[in-house]
mmCIF file of C-alpha atoms and ligand atoms in Angstrom:
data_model
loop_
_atom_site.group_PDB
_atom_site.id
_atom_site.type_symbol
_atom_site.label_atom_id
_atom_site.label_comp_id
_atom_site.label_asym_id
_atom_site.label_seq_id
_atom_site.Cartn_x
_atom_site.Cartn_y
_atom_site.Cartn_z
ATOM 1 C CA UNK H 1 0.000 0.000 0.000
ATOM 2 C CA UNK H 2 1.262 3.510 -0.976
ATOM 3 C CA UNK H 3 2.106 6.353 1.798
ATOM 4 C CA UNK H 4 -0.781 8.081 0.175
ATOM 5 C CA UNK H 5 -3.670 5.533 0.881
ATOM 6 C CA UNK H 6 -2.940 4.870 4.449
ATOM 7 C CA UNK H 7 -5.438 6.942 6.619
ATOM 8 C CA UNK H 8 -5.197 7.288 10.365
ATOM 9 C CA UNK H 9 -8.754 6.704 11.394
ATOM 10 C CA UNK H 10 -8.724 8.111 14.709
ATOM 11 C CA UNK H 11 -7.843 11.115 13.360
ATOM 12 C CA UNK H 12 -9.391 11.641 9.970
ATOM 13 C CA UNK H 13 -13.358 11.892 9.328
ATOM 14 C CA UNK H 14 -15.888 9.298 8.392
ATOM 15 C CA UNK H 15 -15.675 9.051 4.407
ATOM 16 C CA UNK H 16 -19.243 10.659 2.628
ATOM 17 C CA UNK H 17 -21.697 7.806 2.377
ATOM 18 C CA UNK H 18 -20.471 8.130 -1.298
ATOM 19 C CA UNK H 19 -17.124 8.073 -1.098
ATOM 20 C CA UNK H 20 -17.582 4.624 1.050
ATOM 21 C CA UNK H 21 -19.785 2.945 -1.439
ATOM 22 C CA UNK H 22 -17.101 3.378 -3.975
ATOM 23 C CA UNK H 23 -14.246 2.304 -1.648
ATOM 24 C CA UNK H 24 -16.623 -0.611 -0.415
ATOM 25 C CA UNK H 25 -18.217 -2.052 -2.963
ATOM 26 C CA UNK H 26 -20.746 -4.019 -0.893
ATOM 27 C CA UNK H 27 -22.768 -5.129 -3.860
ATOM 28 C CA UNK H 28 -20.178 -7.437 -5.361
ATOM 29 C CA UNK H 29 -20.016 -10.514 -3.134
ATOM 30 C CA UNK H 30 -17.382 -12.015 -3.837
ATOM 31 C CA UNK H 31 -13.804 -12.972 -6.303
ATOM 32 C CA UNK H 32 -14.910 -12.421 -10.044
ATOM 33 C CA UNK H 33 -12.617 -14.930 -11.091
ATOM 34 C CA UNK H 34 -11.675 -13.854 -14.496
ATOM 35 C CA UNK H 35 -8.152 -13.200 -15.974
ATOM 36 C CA UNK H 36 -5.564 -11.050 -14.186
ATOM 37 C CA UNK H 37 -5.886 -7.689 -15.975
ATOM 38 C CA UNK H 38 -9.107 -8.323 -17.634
ATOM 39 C CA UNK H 39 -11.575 -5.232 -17.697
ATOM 40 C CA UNK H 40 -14.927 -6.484 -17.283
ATOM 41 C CA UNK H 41 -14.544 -6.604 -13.661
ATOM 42 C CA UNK H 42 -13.754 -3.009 -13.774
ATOM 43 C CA UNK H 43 -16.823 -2.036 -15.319
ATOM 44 C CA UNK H 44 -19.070 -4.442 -13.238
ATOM 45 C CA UNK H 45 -18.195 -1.964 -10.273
ATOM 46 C CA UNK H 46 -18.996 1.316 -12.151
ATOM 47 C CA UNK H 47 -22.410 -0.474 -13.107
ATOM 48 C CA UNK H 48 -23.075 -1.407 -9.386
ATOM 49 C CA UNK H 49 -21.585 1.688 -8.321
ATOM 50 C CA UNK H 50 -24.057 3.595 -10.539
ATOM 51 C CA UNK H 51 -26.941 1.782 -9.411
ATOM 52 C CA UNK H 52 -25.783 2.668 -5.400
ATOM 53 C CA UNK H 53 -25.495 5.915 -6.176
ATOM 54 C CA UNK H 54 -28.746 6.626 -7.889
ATOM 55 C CA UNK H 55 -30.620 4.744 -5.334
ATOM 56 C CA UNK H 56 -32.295 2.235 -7.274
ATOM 57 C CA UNK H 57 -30.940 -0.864 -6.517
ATOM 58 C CA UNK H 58 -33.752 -2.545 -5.248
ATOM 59 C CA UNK H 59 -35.450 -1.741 -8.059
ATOM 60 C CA UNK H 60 -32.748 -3.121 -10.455
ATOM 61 C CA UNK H 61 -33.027 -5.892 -12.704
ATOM 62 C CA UNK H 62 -30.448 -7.019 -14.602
ATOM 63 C CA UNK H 63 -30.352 -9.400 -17.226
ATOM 64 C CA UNK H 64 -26.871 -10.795 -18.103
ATOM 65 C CA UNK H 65 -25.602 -12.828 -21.091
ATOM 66 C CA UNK H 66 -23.035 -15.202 -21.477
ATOM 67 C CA UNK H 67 -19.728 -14.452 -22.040
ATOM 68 C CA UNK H 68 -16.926 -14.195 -19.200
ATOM 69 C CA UNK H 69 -19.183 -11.685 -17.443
ATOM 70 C CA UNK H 70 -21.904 -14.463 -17.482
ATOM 71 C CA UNK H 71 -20.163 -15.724 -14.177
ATOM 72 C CA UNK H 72 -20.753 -11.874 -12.334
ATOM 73 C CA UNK H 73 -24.592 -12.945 -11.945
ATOM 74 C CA UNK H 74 -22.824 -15.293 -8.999
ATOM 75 C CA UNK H 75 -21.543 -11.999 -6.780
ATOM 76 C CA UNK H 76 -23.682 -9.421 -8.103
ATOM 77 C CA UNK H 77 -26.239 -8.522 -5.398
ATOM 78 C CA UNK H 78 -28.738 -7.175 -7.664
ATOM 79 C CA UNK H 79 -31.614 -8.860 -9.302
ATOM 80 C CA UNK H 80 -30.688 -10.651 -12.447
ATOM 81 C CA UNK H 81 -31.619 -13.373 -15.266
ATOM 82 C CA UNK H 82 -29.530 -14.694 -17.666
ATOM 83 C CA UNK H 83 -31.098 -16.014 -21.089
ATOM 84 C CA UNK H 84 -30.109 -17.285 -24.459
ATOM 85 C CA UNK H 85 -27.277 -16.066 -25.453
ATOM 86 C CA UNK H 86 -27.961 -12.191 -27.894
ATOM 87 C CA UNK H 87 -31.608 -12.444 -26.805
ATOM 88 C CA UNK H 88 -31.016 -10.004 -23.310
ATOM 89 C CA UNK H 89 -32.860 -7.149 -25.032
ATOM 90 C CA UNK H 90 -35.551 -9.184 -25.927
ATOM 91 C CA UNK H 91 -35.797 -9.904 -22.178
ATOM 92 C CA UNK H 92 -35.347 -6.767 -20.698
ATOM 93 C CA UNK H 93 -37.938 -5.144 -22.926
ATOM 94 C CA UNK H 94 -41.083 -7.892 -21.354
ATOM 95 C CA UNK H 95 -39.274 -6.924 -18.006
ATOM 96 C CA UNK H 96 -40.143 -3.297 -17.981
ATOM 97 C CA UNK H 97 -43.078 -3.670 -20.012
ATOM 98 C CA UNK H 98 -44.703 -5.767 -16.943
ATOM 99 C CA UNK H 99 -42.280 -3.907 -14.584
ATOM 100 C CA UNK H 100 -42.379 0.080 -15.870
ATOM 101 C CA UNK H 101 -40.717 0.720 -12.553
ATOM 102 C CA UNK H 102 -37.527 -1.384 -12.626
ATOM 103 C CA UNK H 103 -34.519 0.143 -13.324
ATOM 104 C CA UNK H 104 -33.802 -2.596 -16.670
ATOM 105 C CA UNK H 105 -30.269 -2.909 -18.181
ATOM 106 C CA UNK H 106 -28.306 -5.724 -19.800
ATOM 107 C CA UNK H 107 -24.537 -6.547 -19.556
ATOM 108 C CA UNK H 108 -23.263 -8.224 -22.625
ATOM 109 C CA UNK H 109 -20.397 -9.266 -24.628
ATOM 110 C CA UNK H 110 -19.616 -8.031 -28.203
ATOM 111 C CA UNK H 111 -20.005 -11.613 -29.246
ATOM 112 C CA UNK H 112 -23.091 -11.837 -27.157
ATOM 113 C CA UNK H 113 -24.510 -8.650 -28.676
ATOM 114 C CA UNK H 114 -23.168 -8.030 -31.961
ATOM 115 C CA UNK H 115 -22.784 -12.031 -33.320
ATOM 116 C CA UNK H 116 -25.744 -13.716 -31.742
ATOM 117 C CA UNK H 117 -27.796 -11.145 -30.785
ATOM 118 C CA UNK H 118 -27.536 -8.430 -33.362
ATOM 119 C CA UNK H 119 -31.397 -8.447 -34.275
ATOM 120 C CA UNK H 120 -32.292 -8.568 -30.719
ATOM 121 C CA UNK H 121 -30.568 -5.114 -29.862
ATOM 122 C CA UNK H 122 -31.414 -3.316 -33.107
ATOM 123 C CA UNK H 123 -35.576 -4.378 -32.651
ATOM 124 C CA UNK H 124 -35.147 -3.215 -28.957
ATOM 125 C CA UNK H 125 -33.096 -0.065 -30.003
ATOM 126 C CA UNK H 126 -36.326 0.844 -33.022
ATOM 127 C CA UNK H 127 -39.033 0.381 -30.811
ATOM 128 C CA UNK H 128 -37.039 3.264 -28.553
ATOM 129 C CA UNK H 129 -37.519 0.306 -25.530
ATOM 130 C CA UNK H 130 -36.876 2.471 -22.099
ATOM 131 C CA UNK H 131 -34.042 -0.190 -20.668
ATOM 132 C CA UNK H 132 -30.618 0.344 -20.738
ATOM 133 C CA UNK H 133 -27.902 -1.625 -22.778
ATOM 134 C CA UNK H 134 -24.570 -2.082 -21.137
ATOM 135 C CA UNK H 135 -21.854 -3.813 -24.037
ATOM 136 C CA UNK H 136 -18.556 -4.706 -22.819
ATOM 137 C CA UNK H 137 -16.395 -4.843 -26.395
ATOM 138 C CA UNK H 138 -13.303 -6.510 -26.490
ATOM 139 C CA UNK H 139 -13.239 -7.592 -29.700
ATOM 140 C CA UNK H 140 -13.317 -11.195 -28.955
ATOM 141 C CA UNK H 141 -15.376 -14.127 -27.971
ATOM 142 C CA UNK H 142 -13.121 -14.336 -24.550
ATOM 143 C CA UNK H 143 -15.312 -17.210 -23.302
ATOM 144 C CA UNK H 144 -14.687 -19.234 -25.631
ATOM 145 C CA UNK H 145 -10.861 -19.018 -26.366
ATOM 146 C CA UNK H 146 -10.509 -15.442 -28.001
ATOM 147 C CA UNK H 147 -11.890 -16.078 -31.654
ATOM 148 C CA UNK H 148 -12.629 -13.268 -33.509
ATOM 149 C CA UNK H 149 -16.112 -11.350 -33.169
ATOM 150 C CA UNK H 150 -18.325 -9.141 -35.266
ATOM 151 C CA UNK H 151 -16.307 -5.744 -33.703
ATOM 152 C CA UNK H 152 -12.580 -7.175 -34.216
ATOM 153 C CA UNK H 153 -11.088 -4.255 -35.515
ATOM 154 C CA UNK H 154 -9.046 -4.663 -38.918
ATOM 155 C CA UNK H 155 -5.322 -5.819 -37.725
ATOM 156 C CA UNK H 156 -6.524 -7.466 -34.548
ATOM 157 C CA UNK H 157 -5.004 -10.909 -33.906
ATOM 158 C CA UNK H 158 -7.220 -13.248 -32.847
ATOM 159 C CA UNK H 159 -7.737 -17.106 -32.848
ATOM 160 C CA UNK H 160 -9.425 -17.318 -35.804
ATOM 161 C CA UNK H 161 -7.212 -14.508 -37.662
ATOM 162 C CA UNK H 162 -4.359 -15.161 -36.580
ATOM 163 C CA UNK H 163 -2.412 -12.833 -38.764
ATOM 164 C CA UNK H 164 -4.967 -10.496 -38.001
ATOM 165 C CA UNK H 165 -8.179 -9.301 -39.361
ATOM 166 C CA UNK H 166 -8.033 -8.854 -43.155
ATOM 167 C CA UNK H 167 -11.157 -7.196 -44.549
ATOM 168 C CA UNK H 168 -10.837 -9.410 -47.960
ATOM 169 C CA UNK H 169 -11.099 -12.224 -46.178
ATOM 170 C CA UNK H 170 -13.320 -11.450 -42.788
ATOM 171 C CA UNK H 171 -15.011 -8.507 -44.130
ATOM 172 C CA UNK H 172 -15.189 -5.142 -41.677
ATOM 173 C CA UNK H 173 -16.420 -4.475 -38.222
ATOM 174 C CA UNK H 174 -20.169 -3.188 -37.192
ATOM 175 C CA UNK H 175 -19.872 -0.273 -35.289
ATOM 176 C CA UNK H 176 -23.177 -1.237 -33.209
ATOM 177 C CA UNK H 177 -23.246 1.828 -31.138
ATOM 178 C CA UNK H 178 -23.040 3.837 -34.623
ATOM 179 C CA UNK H 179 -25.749 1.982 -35.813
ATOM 180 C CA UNK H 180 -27.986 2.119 -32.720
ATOM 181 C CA UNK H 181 -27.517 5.871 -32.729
ATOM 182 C CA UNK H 182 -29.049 6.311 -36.275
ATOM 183 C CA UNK H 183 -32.138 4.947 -34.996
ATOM 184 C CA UNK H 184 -35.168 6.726 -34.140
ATOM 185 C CA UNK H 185 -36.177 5.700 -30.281
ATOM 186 C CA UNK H 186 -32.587 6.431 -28.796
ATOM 187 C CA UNK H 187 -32.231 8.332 -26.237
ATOM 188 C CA UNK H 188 -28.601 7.969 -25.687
ATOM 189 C CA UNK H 189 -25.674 6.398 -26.725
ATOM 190 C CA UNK H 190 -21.985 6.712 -25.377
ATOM 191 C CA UNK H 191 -18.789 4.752 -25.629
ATOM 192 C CA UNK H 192 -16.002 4.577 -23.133
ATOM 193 C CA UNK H 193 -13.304 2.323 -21.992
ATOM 194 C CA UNK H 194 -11.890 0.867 -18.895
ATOM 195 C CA UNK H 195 -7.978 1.639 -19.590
ATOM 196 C CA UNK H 196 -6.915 4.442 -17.492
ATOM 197 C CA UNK H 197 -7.888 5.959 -14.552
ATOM 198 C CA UNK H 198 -8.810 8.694 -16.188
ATOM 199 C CA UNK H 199 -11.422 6.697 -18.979
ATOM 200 C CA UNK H 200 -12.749 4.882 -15.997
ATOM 201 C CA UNK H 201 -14.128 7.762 -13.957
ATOM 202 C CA UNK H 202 -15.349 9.272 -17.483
ATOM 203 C CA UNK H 203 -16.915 5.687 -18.097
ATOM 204 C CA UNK H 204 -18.967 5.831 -14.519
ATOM 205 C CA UNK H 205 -20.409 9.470 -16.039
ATOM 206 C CA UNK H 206 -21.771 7.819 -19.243
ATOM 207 C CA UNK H 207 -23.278 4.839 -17.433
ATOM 208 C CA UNK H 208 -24.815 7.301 -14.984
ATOM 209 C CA UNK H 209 -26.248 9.420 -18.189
ATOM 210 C CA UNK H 210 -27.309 6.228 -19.687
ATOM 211 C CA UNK H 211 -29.429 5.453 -16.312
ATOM 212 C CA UNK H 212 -30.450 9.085 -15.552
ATOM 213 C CA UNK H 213 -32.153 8.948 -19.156
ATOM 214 C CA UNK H 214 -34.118 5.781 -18.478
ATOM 215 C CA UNK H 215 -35.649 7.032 -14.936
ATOM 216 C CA UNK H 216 -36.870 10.355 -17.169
ATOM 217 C CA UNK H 217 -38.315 7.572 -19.726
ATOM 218 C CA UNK H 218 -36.751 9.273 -22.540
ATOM 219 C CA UNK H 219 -36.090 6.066 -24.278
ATOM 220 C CA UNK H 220 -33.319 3.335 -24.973
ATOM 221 C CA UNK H 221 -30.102 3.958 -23.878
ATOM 222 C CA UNK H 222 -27.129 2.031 -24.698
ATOM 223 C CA UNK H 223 -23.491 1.896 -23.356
ATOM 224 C CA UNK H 224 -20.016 0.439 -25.326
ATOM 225 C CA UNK H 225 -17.762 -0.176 -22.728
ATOM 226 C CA UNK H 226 -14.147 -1.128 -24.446
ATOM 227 C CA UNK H 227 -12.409 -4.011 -22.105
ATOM 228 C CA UNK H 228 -9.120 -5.649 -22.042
ATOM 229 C CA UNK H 229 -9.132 -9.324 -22.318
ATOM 230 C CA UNK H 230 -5.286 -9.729 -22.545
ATOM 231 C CA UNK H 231 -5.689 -13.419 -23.001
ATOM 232 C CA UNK H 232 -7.399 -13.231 -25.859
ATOM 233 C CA UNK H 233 -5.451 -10.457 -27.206
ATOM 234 C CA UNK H 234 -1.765 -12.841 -26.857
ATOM 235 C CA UNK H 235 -0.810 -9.982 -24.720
ATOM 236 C CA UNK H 236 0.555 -9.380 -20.715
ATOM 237 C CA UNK H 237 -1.876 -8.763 -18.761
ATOM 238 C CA UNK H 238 0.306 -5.029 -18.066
ATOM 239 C CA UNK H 239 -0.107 -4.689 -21.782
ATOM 240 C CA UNK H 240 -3.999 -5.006 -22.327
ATOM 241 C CA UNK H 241 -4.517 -1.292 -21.629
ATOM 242 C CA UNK H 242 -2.182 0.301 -24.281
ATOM 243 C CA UNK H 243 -3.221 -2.367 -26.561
ATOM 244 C CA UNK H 244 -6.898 -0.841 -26.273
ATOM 245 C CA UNK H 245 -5.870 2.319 -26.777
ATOM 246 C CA UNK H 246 -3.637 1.761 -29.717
ATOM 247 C CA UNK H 247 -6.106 -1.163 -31.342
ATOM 248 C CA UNK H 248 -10.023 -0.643 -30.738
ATOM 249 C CA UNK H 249 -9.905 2.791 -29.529
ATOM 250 C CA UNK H 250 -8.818 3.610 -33.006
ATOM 251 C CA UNK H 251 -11.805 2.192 -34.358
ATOM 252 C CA UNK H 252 -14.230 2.984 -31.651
ATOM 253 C CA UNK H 253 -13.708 6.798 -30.860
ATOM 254 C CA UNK H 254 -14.760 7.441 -26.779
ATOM 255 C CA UNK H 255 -17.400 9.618 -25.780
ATOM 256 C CA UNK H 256 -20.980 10.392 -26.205
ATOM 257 C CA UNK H 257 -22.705 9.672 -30.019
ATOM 258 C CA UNK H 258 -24.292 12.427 -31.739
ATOM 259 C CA UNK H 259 -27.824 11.128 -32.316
ATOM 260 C CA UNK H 260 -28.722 11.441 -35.916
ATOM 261 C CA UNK H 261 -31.785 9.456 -36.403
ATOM 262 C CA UNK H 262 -32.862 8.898 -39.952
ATOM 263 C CA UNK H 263 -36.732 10.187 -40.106
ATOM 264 C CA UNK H 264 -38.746 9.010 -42.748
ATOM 265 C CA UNK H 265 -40.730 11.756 -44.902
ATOM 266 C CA UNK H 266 -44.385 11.013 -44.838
ATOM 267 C CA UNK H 267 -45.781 9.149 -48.336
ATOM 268 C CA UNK H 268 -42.896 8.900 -49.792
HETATM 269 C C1 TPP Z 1 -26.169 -19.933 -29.063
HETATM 270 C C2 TPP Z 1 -24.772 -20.063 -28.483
HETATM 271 N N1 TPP Z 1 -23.698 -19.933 -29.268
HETATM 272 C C3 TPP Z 1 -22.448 -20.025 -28.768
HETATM 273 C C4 TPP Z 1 -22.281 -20.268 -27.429
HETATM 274 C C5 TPP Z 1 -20.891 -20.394 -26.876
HETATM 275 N N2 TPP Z 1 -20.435 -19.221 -26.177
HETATM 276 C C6 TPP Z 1 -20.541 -19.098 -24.845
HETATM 277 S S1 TPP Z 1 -19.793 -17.727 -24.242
HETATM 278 C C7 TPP Z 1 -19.322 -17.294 -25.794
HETATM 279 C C8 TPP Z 1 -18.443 -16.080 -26.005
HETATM 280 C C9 TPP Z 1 -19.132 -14.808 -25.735
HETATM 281 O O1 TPP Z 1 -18.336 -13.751 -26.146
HETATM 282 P P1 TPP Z 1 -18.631 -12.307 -25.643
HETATM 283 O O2 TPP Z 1 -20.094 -12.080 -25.563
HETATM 284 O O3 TPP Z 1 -17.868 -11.363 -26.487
HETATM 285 O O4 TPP Z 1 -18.100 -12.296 -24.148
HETATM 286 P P2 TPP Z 1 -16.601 -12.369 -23.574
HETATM 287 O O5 TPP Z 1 -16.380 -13.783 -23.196
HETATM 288 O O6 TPP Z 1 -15.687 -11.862 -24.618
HETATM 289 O O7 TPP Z 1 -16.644 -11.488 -22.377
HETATM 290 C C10 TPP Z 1 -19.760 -18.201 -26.747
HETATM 291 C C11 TPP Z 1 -19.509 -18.116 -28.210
HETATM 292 C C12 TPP Z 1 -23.396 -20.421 -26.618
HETATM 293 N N3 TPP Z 1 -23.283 -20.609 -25.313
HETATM 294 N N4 TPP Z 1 -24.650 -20.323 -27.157
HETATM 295 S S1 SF4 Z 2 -10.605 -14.447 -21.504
HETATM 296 FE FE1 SF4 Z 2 -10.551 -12.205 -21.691
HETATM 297 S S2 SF4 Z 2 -12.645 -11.496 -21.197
HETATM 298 FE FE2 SF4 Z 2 -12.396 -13.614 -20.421
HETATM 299 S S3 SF4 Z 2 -11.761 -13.395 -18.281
HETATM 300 FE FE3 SF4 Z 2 -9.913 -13.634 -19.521
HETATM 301 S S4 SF4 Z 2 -9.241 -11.525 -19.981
HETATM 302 FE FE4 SF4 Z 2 -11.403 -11.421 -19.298
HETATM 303 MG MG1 MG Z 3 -16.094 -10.369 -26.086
#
């Protein structure tokens, strides 16, 4: 422990009730398990964090697909379901439509989302369903052994390119928050990342946004979270955040989505 993070308790002040939730995470229950350096654990805690902090916890339900993450629904102390694998949209939208006051997100994968459940996300996105999409992208089915997914970005090794993805051959990523953001019935759309301090705290404003726009009802809401998954990348585990920054970040720009939805004229 650094000089800087030891605090003398007798002498200094009991932390903000906020400030403790974030130190004390007391909604995760337990070890996540996953790989040394991986960054879906990271954003597990903004989520829950999130949640605390807006007081809706108990009014939470999550509904979780399968991926690495899948194994969070084990120490997560909020209310969640997991279902088929892509189909947690579909889910979350007869959740709030039977529950209008339940605070409704999904945590997937990019494989989860983008592969199998493409469809699933896009319907949800068009029929402006109030619940809240949370996508952890690291460009890989990690699960599974790191093969390449729908949002591998063009160079990225994986274990089914392993010289890395060639357009000619495995065609060119789908920029799913792009897409969801041309749609009419989004209310917000944001990407961020897990790979510095400094993306991390940005990422807990986003997810916050993202939440803060479903309790108003504006509509669906949907947030890319870029994760390392240094295993599946063939890198150290000290090396997955550069490699984010210098790989998918190039691809997937952080921040919030300009909204440009693509409005019909009438009889034409
Ligand atoms: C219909 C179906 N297809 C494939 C699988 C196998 N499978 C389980 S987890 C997984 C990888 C998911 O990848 P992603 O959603 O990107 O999550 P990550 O592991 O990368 O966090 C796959 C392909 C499955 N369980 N069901
Ligand atoms: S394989 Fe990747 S996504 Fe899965 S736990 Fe390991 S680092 Fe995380
Ligand atoms: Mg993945």
């Amino acid at each position: 422990m650094t000089e800087s993070r030891i605090i003398d308790t007798t002498k200094a002040p009991p932390p903000p009730a906020e400030l403790a939730a974030k130190a004390h995470p007391d909604l995760i229950l337990g070890e996540h398990g996953l790989c040394p350096g991986c960054g879906e654990p990271v954003a597990l805690r903004l989520l829950l964090e999130v949640l605390q902090e807006l007081d809706v916890v108990q009014r939470s339900i999550g509904v979780v697909g399968h991926g690495c993450y899948g194994s969070f629904v084990q120490i997560m102390d909020v209310e969640v379901l997991q279902c088929l694998h892509g189909r947690a949209p579909s889910c979350a939208t007869g959740i709030k439509r039977v529950r209008p006051d339940g605070v409704v997100f999904t945590m997937q994968g990019d494989g989860d989302m983008v592969n199998e459940g493409l469809q699933e996300v896009l319907h949800t996105a068009a029929r402006g369903e109030n619940v809240t999409c949370i996508l952890l992208n690291n460009g890989v089915f990690g699960d599974t052994g790191g093969q390449q997914t729908a949002t591998t970005v063009i160079g990225q090794r994986t274990k089914t390119s392993l010289d890395g993805r060639d357009p000619k051959t495995h065609g060119y990523p789908i920029p799913i928050a792009d897409l969801v953001a041309s749609l009419d019935g989004v209310a917000y759309v944001a990407r961020g990342a897990v790979s510095s301090a400094g993306s991390v705290a940005r990422t807990k404003r986003l997810i916050r946004t993202a939440f803060e726009h479903q309790l108003a009802g504006s509509g669906f809401s949907l947030v890319e979270i870029l994760t390392m998954c240094p295993t599946g990348w063939f890198v150290p585990a000290a090396a997955g955040p550069d490699y984010l920054t210098e790989s998918l970040e190039k691809t997937y720009p952080l921040g919030e989505l300009p909204l440009r939805p693509i409005r019909l004229e009438a009889g034409r």
